[in-house]
Short mmCIF file of C-alpha atoms in Angstrom, two decimals:
data_model
loop_
_atom_site.label_atom_id
_atom_site.label_comp_id
_atom_site.label_asym_id
_atom_site.label_seq_id
_atom_site.Cartn_x
_atom_site.Cartn_y
_atom_site.Cartn_z
CA UNK W 1486 0.23 0.23 0.05
CA UNK W 1487 1.71 3.38 -1.34
CA UNK W 1488 1.75 6.38 0.88
CA UNK W 1489 -1.31 8.29 0.53
CA UNK W 1490 -2.24 12.17 0.01
CA UNK W 1491 -5.49 13.78 0.55
CA UNK W 1492 -7.39 16.50 -0.77
CA UNK W 1493 -7.81 19.54 1.82
CA UNK W 1494 -10.51 20.80 3.68
CA UNK W 1495 -10.38 24.82 3.52
CA UNK W 1496 -12.46 26.34 6.39
CA UNK W 1497 -13.11 30.22 6.10
CA UNK W 1498 -13.11 31.62 9.56
CA UNK W 1499 -13.77 35.42 10.92
CA UNK W 1500 -10.48 35.63 12.26
CA UNK W 1501 -8.89 33.95 8.94
CA UNK W 1502 -6.07 35.48 6.44
CA UNK W 1503 -4.46 34.95 2.93
CA UNK W 1504 -1.03 32.73 4.15
CA UNK W 1505 -2.79 29.14 3.35
CA UNK W 1506 -3.44 28.89 -0.45
CA UNK W 1507 -0.24 30.29 -1.49
CA UNK W 1508 1.47 27.96 0.99
CA UNK W 1509 -0.16 25.06 -0.64
CA UNK W 1510 -0.10 26.48 -4.20
CA UNK W 1511 -4.03 26.06 -4.73
CA UNK W 1512 -5.72 27.57 -7.77
CA UNK W 1513 -8.38 28.72 -5.17
CA UNK W 1514 -10.03 32.15 -4.75
CA UNK W 1515 -11.76 31.86 -0.96
CA UNK W 1516 -10.92 34.68 1.07
CA UNK W 1517 -10.10 34.55 4.94
CA UNK W 1518 -9.31 30.58 4.76
CA UNK W 1519 -8.02 30.40 8.73
CA UNK W 1520 -7.62 26.38 8.82
CA UNK W 1521 -6.96 23.71 6.16
CA UNK W 1522 -7.79 19.90 7.51
CA UNK W 1523 -5.14 18.37 6.30
CA UNK W 1524 -5.93 14.76 7.23
CA UNK W 1525 -8.87 14.42 8.97
CA UNK W 1526 -11.68 11.91 10.18
CA UNK W 1527 -13.44 13.68 11.83
CA UNK W 1528 -17.21 12.41 10.97
CA UNK W 1529 -18.98 15.35 8.43
CA UNK W 1530 -15.59 17.01 7.97
CA UNK W 1531 -13.09 13.68 6.63
CA UNK W 1532 -10.64 14.19 3.62
CA UNK W 1533 -10.94 12.22 0.70
CA UNK W 1534 -7.73 10.30 -0.90
CA UNK W 1535 -6.56 12.34 -3.72
CA UNK W 1536 -5.08 10.11 -6.01
CA UNK W 1537 -4.34 6.43 -6.85
CA UNK W 1538 -6.42 3.42 -6.73
CA UNK W 1539 -8.12 4.91 -3.23
CA UNK W 1540 -9.23 8.13 -5.03
CA UNK W 1541 -12.23 9.38 -3.83
CA UNK W 1542 -12.60 7.28 -0.58
CA UNK W 1543 -13.01 9.36 2.61
CA UNK W 1544 -10.17 8.30 5.53
CA UNK W 1545 -12.36 6.56 7.90
CA UNK W 1546 -13.63 4.25 5.01
CA UNK W 1547 -10.32 3.64 4.20
CA UNK W 1548 -9.68 2.70 7.73
CA UNK W 1549 -12.73 0.16 7.97
CA UNK W 1550 -11.62 -1.56 4.56
CA UNK W 1551 -7.76 -1.61 5.79
CA UNK W 1552 -7.95 -1.68 9.42
CA UNK W 1553 -4.63 -2.24 10.66
CA UNK W 1554 -2.65 -2.02 7.28
CA UNK W 1555 -3.46 1.18 7.95
CA UNK W 1556 -2.65 2.18 11.16
CA UNK W 1557 -1.33 -0.21 13.20
CA UNK W 1558 -2.78 -3.57 15.13
CA UNK W 1559 -2.62 -1.53 18.49
CA UNK W 1560 -4.34 1.36 17.07
CA UNK W 1561 -6.97 -0.28 15.21
CA UNK W 1562 -7.82 -2.01 18.31
CA UNK W 1563 -7.39 0.93 20.30
CA UNK W 1564 -9.54 3.47 17.93
CA UNK W 1565 -11.44 1.11 15.94
CA UNK W 1566 -12.91 2.56 12.52
CA UNK W 1567 -11.74 6.25 13.22
CA UNK W 1568 -8.83 7.72 12.28
CA UNK W 1569 -7.05 9.08 15.79
CA UNK W 1570 -5.16 12.37 14.62
CA UNK W 1571 -6.37 15.56 12.97
CA UNK W 1572 -3.77 17.75 10.83
CA UNK W 1573 -4.18 21.16 10.46
CA UNK W 1574 -2.61 24.44 8.68
CA UNK W 1575 -3.57 27.30 10.66
CA UNK W 1576 -3.36 30.76 9.83
CA UNK W 1577 -4.28 33.59 12.07
CA UNK W 1578 -5.08 37.32 10.61
CA UNK W 1579 -6.80 38.08 14.33
CA UNK W 1580 -6.51 36.71 17.53
CA UNK W 1581 -8.64 33.47 17.78
CA UNK W 1582 -10.78 32.85 21.36
CA UNK W 1583 -9.21 32.13 24.30
CA UNK W 1584 -9.99 28.11 24.73
CA UNK W 1585 -10.04 25.02 26.55
CA UNK W 1586 -10.13 21.39 25.76
CA UNK W 1587 -11.24 18.62 27.87
CA UNK W 1588 -9.72 15.45 28.55
CA UNK W 1589 -10.72 12.17 27.63
CA UNK W 1590 -12.38 11.60 31.19
CA UNK W 1591 -14.11 15.00 31.40
CA UNK W 1592 -15.54 14.76 27.82
CA UNK W 1593 -17.17 11.43 28.18
CA UNK W 1594 -18.62 12.58 31.55
CA UNK W 1595 -20.14 15.86 29.31
CA UNK W 1596 -21.18 13.30 26.50
CA UNK W 1597 -18.90 13.90 23.87
CA UNK W 1598 -16.63 11.17 22.26
CA UNK W 1599 -13.07 12.02 23.61
CA UNK W 1600 -11.03 15.10 24.66
CA UNK W 1601 -8.54 16.91 23.12
CA UNK W 1602 -4.46 17.07 23.08
CA UNK W 1603 -2.97 18.79 20.42
CA UNK W 1604 0.76 20.85 19.63
CA UNK W 1605 1.64 23.70 17.48
CA UNK W 1606 4.64 23.98 15.33
CA UNK W 1607 5.37 27.41 14.22
CA UNK W 1608 6.07 28.45 10.45
CA UNK W 1609 6.50 31.55 8.60
CA UNK W 1610 4.69 33.71 10.84
CA UNK W 1611 4.13 37.89 10.68
CA UNK W 1612 7.31 39.00 12.60
CA UNK W 1613 4.78 40.44 16.03
CA UNK W 1614 3.41 37.20 16.03
CA UNK W 1615 1.93 36.25 19.75
CA UNK W 1616 -0.12 33.47 21.08
CA UNK W 1617 -1.41 32.61 24.45
CA UNK W 1618 -0.32 29.45 26.38
CA UNK W 1619 -1.39 28.32 29.92
CA UNK W 1620 -1.64 30.17 33.07
CA UNK W 1621 0.61 33.02 34.46
CA UNK W 1622 -0.25 33.44 37.72
CA UNK W 1623 -2.81 31.10 39.75
CA UNK W 1624 -6.21 31.48 39.92
CA UNK W 1625 -9.21 30.13 41.07
CA UNK W 1626 -12.22 29.00 39.26
CA UNK W 1627 -14.14 31.71 40.82
CA UNK W 1628 -11.74 34.53 40.00
CA UNK W 1629 -11.67 32.57 36.17
CA UNK W 1630 -15.50 33.14 36.04
CA UNK W 1631 -15.31 36.85 37.11
CA UNK W 1632 -12.10 37.47 34.77
CA UNK W 1633 -14.08 36.30 32.25
CA UNK W 1634 -17.25 38.11 33.34
CA UNK W 1635 -14.99 41.43 33.30
CA UNK W 1636 -12.50 41.04 30.39
CA UNK W 1637 -9.49 40.64 32.41
CA UNK W 1638 -8.78 36.90 31.52
CA UNK W 1639 -6.41 37.75 29.70
CA UNK W 1640 -3.99 39.13 32.54
CA UNK W 1641 -3.56 35.98 33.93
CA UNK W 1642 -2.01 33.98 30.72
CA UNK W 1643 0.85 33.45 29.57
CA UNK W 1644 1.73 34.96 26.27
CA UNK W 1645 4.51 34.55 23.78
CA UNK W 1646 6.04 36.29 20.94
CA UNK W 1647 6.83 33.42 18.71
CA UNK W 1648 8.74 32.78 15.31
CA UNK W 1649 9.73 30.34 12.77
CA UNK W 1650 10.16 26.85 14.41
CA UNK W 1651 9.06 27.54 17.92
CA UNK W 1652 6.76 24.54 19.15
CA UNK W 1653 3.99 24.16 21.87
CA UNK W 1654 2.34 21.26 23.67
CA UNK W 1655 -1.06 22.00 24.55
CA UNK W 1656 -2.26 18.65 26.79
CA UNK W 1657 -6.07 19.12 27.56
CA UNK W 1658 -7.07 21.67 30.07
CA UNK W 1659 -4.37 24.07 29.21
CA UNK W 1660 -6.26 27.36 28.55
CA UNK W 1661 -4.67 29.00 25.12
CA UNK W 1662 -5.31 30.83 21.98
CA UNK W 1663 -3.86 31.36 18.56
CA UNK W 1664 -3.22 35.15 18.07
CA UNK W 1665 -3.15 37.53 15.21
CA UNK W 1666 0.17 36.76 12.77
CA UNK W 1667 0.38 33.07 14.01
CA UNK W 1668 1.06 30.79 10.99
CA UNK W 1669 1.10 26.70 11.89
CA UNK W 1670 1.09 23.39 11.99
CA UNK W 1671 -1.47 21.74 14.22
CA UNK W 1672 -1.48 18.08 15.69
CA UNK W 1673 -4.17 16.66 17.51
CA UNK W 1674 -6.76 14.13 18.71
CA UNK W 1675 -9.41 13.36 16.05
CA UNK W 1676 -11.66 15.56 18.32
CA UNK W 1677 -13.58 19.22 17.10
CA UNK W 1678 -14.75 19.50 20.98
CA UNK W 1679 -13.44 23.21 21.87
CA UNK W 1680 -14.66 25.52 24.89
CA UNK W 1681 -14.97 28.93 24.26
CA UNK W 1682 -13.42 30.72 26.82
CA UNK W 1683 -13.51 34.82 26.02
CA UNK W 1684 -13.75 35.73 22.23
CA UNK W 1685 -13.04 39.66 22.86
CA UNK W 1686 -16.07 40.81 22.33
CA UNK W 1687 -16.38 40.28 18.66
CA UNK W 1688 -19.30 39.90 16.77
CA UNK W 1689 -19.89 37.21 13.75
CA UNK W 1690 -20.96 38.32 10.16
CA UNK W 1691 -24.74 38.45 11.39
CA UNK W 1692 -24.11 40.66 14.28
CA UNK W 1693 -24.01 38.55 17.25
CA UNK W 1694 -21.45 37.20 19.60
CA UNK W 1695 -20.18 33.86 19.40
CA UNK W 1696 -21.66 31.60 22.02
CA UNK W 1697 -19.14 31.36 24.96
CA UNK W 1698 -18.80 27.87 27.15
CA UNK W 1699 -17.83 29.37 30.40
CA UNK W 1700 -19.31 26.69 32.83
CA UNK W 1701 -17.95 23.61 30.62
CA UNK W 1702 -14.59 24.98 30.15
CA UNK W 1703 -14.47 25.63 34.15
CA UNK W 1704 -14.63 21.84 34.42
CA UNK W 1705 -12.10 21.43 32.32
CA UNK W 1706 -9.61 23.89 33.35
CA UNK W 1707 -6.02 22.70 34.67
CA UNK W 1708 -5.46 25.62 37.11
CA UNK W 1709 -1.50 24.65 37.66
CA UNK W 1710 1.24 27.17 36.90
CA UNK W 1711 4.26 26.20 35.21
CA UNK W 1712 7.20 28.41 34.67
CA UNK W 1713 7.69 27.81 30.82
CA UNK W 1714 5.05 26.52 28.49
CA UNK W 1715 7.26 26.65 25.44
CA UNK W 1716 8.43 23.21 24.06
CA UNK W 1717 12.76 23.64 24.07
CA UNK W 1718 14.51 21.25 21.60
CA UNK W 1719 18.05 21.55 19.82
CA UNK W 1720 17.86 22.31 16.36
CA UNK W 1721 19.92 19.90 13.71
CA UNK W 1722 20.26 19.20 10.42
CA UNK W 1723 19.72 15.49 8.67
CA UNK W 1724 18.74 13.85 11.43
CA UNK W 1725 15.20 13.47 13.40
CA UNK W 1726 14.80 15.73 16.51
CA UNK W 1727 11.63 14.78 18.84
CA UNK W 1728 9.58 17.49 20.08
CA UNK W 1729 6.69 15.71 21.81
CA UNK W 1730 5.76 12.59 23.02
CA UNK W 1731 2.50 11.56 25.08
CA UNK W 1732 -0.50 8.83 24.80
CA UNK W 1733 -1.80 10.51 21.50
CA UNK W 1734 1.38 11.04 19.47
CA UNK W 1735 4.94 11.46 19.00
CA UNK W 1736 6.15 14.34 16.88
CA UNK W 1737 9.83 14.71 15.52
CA UNK W 1738 11.04 17.67 13.13
CA UNK W 1739 13.41 16.66 10.44
CA UNK W 1740 15.17 19.35 8.14
CA UNK W 1741 17.29 17.20 5.53
CA UNK W 1742 18.99 18.50 2.94
CA UNK W 1743 20.63 14.81 2.28
CA UNK W 1744 19.35 11.45 1.69
CA UNK W 1745 17.75 10.02 4.77
CA UNK W 1746 16.04 5.93 5.32
CA UNK W 1747 13.51 6.85 7.84
CA UNK W 1748 13.26 3.31 9.54
CA UNK W 1749 9.75 1.84 10.61
CA UNK W 1750 9.85 -1.80 10.68
CA UNK W 1751 9.32 -1.76 14.65
CA UNK W 1752 6.52 0.69 14.50
CA UNK W 1753 2.82 -0.63 14.61
CA UNK W 1754 1.58 2.69 13.67
CA UNK W 1755 0.53 4.79 10.58
CA UNK W 1756 2.95 7.93 9.90
CA UNK W 1757 2.01 11.50 8.82
CA UNK W 1758 4.70 13.56 6.60
CA UNK W 1759 3.71 17.34 6.91
CA UNK W 1760 5.45 19.57 4.71
CA UNK W 1761 7.25 22.36 6.22
CA UNK W 1762 9.65 23.73 3.30
CA UNK W 1763 10.92 22.91 0.57
CA UNK W 1764 10.48 19.86 -1.54
CA UNK W 1765 11.49 15.76 -1.70
CA UNK W 1766 10.63 12.56 -2.70
CA UNK W 1767 9.99 9.98 -0.40
CA UNK W 1768 10.20 6.44 -1.63
CA UNK W 1769 8.89 3.30 0.51
CA UNK W 1770 10.66 -0.53 0.67
CA UNK W 1771 7.85 -1.71 -2.14
CA UNK W 1772 9.51 0.94 -4.60
CA UNK W 1773 6.09 3.08 -4.72
CA UNK W 1774 7.57 7.08 -4.56
CA UNK W 1775 5.82 10.41 -4.04
CA UNK W 1776 6.87 13.40 -3.89
CA UNK W 1777 6.67 16.11 -0.50
CA UNK W 1778 6.58 19.75 -0.69
CA UNK W 1779 5.73 22.47 1.73
CA UNK W 1780 2.15 22.63 2.50
CA UNK W 1781 1.60 18.81 1.99
CA UNK W 1782 0.53 16.18 4.26
CA UNK W 1783 1.03 12.48 3.68
CA UNK W 1784 -0.32 9.59 5.11
CA UNK W 1785 2.44 6.44 5.33
CA UNK W 1786 0.20 3.28 6.20
CA UNK W 1787 1.43 1.02 9.13
CA UNK W 1788 2.68 -1.73 6.28
CA UNK W 1789 5.73 0.71 5.34
CA UNK W 1790 8.60 -0.97 6.99
CA UNK W 1791 11.15 1.91 5.73
CA UNK W 1792 10.93 5.25 3.68
CA UNK W 1793 14.04 6.80 1.85
CA UNK W 1794 13.44 11.05 1.73
CA UNK W 1795 15.52 12.42 -0.56
CA UNK W 1796 15.66 16.36 -1.39
CA UNK W 1797 15.81 19.81 0.78
CA UNK W 1798 12.20 19.16 2.63
CA UNK W 1799 11.98 20.47 6.11
CA UNK W 1800 8.97 18.20 7.91
CA UNK W 1801 6.91 17.26 10.45
CA UNK W 1802 6.69 13.09 11.40
CA UNK W 1803 4.01 12.39 13.64
CA UNK W 1804 2.16 8.65 14.91
CA UNK W 1805 0.63 6.98 17.51
#
């Protein structure tokens, strides 16, 4: 089974910008594209295979058909017929809402399928791009509610100026918001559960305030204060650098200008490669070759033992 490309789902938002379409070299004329859902098994928002023998199939249809051959034995036992990761590119022309996601346990208690843990990898963003991640001072649930009411909740949040190659891990329960000027890749659990805490008193296209989820969010927030929420790592050329290891995904970054062979023979999982910069080709152990370039995401099936990468390419690698 050869590596797969999918047709991205472009999402127009009130805060979306103009970076995604040129980044992905698309011939579209949509405005305010805030998100490109690259690989998605979210019901109602499933991506479709772009070409080859499975062209036109939805991702979850492919999981049902190929089972552990696509996702790996342990993953199929754990997640069944739903693909476990959602991959996005996000372009924020304005601040996104302050939000939080539930853990799996809290999500089930609230009648949802699962929670959401995620990570961000910053790409070529505006020079003054900022984001919020985590609490910078201790507050109680009662103080949280009061600060939402009196428009001061951002005073309690840690804010970061960001640049290309910065990385943030966002476990479920951590308050966060992507800020104006950020352009990033997002890896997350397959879940669309987001609780909006504060939305800067913005109105939608119909002149209405967007719904807040103050009560639901209060149940989810992790009030622990940490010194630093940024993920620190050492940049290296021509080798993988691990960024995040958690129960939901493991992610590394590769900055390559020499051929490299990735060995997946002991890995019981699919792999997703996300092109950040440059271009190259990948060839699997069966001789299947596909191109990869900035703005493309490729799903490598669990049956793949090795993958040779050639070209000048910076990419993320993630798997479960």
